mmCIF file of C-alpha atoms in Angstrom:
data_model
loop_
_atom_site.group_PDB
_atom_site.id
_atom_site.type_symbol
_atom_site.label_atom_id
_atom_site.label_comp_id
_atom_site.label_asym_id
_atom_site.label_seq_id
_atom_site.Cartn_x
_atom_site.Cartn_y
_atom_site.Cartn_z
ATOM 1 C CA UNK B 1 7.401 66.224 68.381
ATOM 2 C CA UNK B 2 10.773 64.954 67.119
ATOM 3 C CA UNK B 3 11.833 64.367 63.506
ATOM 4 C CA UNK B 4 12.865 61.314 61.507
ATOM 5 C CA UNK B 5 16.142 61.317 59.581
ATOM 6 C CA UNK B 6 15.797 58.901 56.721
ATOM 7 C CA UNK B 7 18.586 57.846 54.469
ATOM 8 C CA UNK B 8 18.235 55.639 51.294
ATOM 9 C CA UNK B 9 20.686 52.930 51.546
ATOM 10 C CA UNK B 10 19.745 50.215 49.142
ATOM 11 C CA UNK B 11 18.541 50.461 45.446
ATOM 12 C CA UNK B 12 14.991 49.757 44.496
ATOM 13 C CA UNK B 13 15.835 47.901 41.413
ATOM 14 C CA UNK B 14 14.000 44.662 41.596
ATOM 15 C CA UNK B 15 11.455 45.662 44.234
ATOM 16 C CA UNK B 16 7.672 46.463 43.445
ATOM 17 C CA UNK B 17 6.901 49.799 41.797
ATOM 18 C CA UNK B 18 4.898 50.872 44.890
ATOM 19 C CA UNK B 19 7.846 50.591 47.101
ATOM 20 C CA UNK B 20 9.918 52.707 44.623
ATOM 21 C CA UNK B 21 7.162 55.271 44.583
ATOM 22 C CA UNK B 22 7.122 55.319 48.436
ATOM 23 C CA UNK B 23 10.861 56.094 48.307
ATOM 24 C CA UNK B 24 10.129 58.973 45.882
ATOM 25 C CA UNK B 25 7.166 60.228 48.116
ATOM 26 C CA UNK B 26 9.623 60.413 51.061
ATOM 27 C CA UNK B 27 11.617 63.008 48.999
ATOM 28 C CA UNK B 28 14.573 60.644 48.225
ATOM 29 C CA UNK B 29 16.022 61.127 44.799
ATOM 30 C CA UNK B 30 19.400 59.418 44.866
ATOM 31 C CA UNK B 31 21.113 56.552 46.801
ATOM 32 C CA UNK B 32 22.621 57.604 50.123
ATOM 33 C CA UNK B 33 20.619 60.884 50.187
ATOM 34 C CA UNK B 34 19.152 61.889 53.726
ATOM 35 C CA UNK B 35 16.051 63.739 54.415
ATOM 36 C CA UNK B 36 14.258 64.851 57.508
ATOM 37 C CA UNK B 37 10.532 64.668 58.087
ATOM 38 C CA UNK B 38 8.396 65.455 61.157
ATOM 39 C CA UNK B 39 7.612 62.274 62.962
ATOM 40 C CA UNK B 40 4.024 61.237 62.327
ATOM 41 C CA UNK B 41 2.021 58.021 61.727
ATOM 42 C CA UNK B 42 2.003 58.745 58.046
ATOM 43 C CA UNK B 43 5.778 58.939 57.679
ATOM 44 C CA UNK B 44 6.283 55.943 59.962
ATOM 45 C CA UNK B 45 3.924 53.843 57.942
ATOM 46 C CA UNK B 46 6.046 54.787 54.790
ATOM 47 C CA UNK B 47 9.240 53.930 56.524
ATOM 48 C CA UNK B 48 7.673 50.559 57.563
ATOM 49 C CA UNK B 49 6.756 49.787 53.756
ATOM 50 C CA UNK B 50 10.473 50.331 52.704
ATOM 51 C CA UNK B 51 12.329 49.472 55.967
ATOM 52 C CA UNK B 52 14.618 47.213 53.903
ATOM 53 C CA UNK B 53 15.732 50.056 51.655
ATOM 54 C CA UNK B 54 16.254 52.887 54.148
ATOM 55 C CA UNK B 55 17.842 53.583 57.450
ATOM 56 C CA UNK B 56 15.591 55.864 59.796
ATOM 57 C CA UNK B 57 16.650 57.250 63.130
ATOM 58 C CA UNK B 58 14.755 59.780 65.424
ATOM 59 C CA UNK B 59 16.291 63.186 65.834
ATOM 60 C CA UNK B 60 15.702 64.498 69.347
ATOM 61 C CA UNK B 61 14.003 67.921 69.780
ATOM 62 C CA UNK B 62 16.320 70.861 69.969
ATOM 63 C CA UNK B 63 16.136 72.747 73.307
ATOM 64 C CA UNK B 64 16.055 76.520 72.702
#
């Protein structure tokens, strides 16, 4: 299973509180910050809720 790389690209000011809390729950604290999460349906759902505020990309599995 891969990872999702999520970058916060647009401010949450003027958007509903639930969307700002979703940004927080993804672990994003400041604009242009990037975090990685394991790819799961829960994370994909959170990304879908705030897709207009973040950029998400799949990170391929590293071959060892």
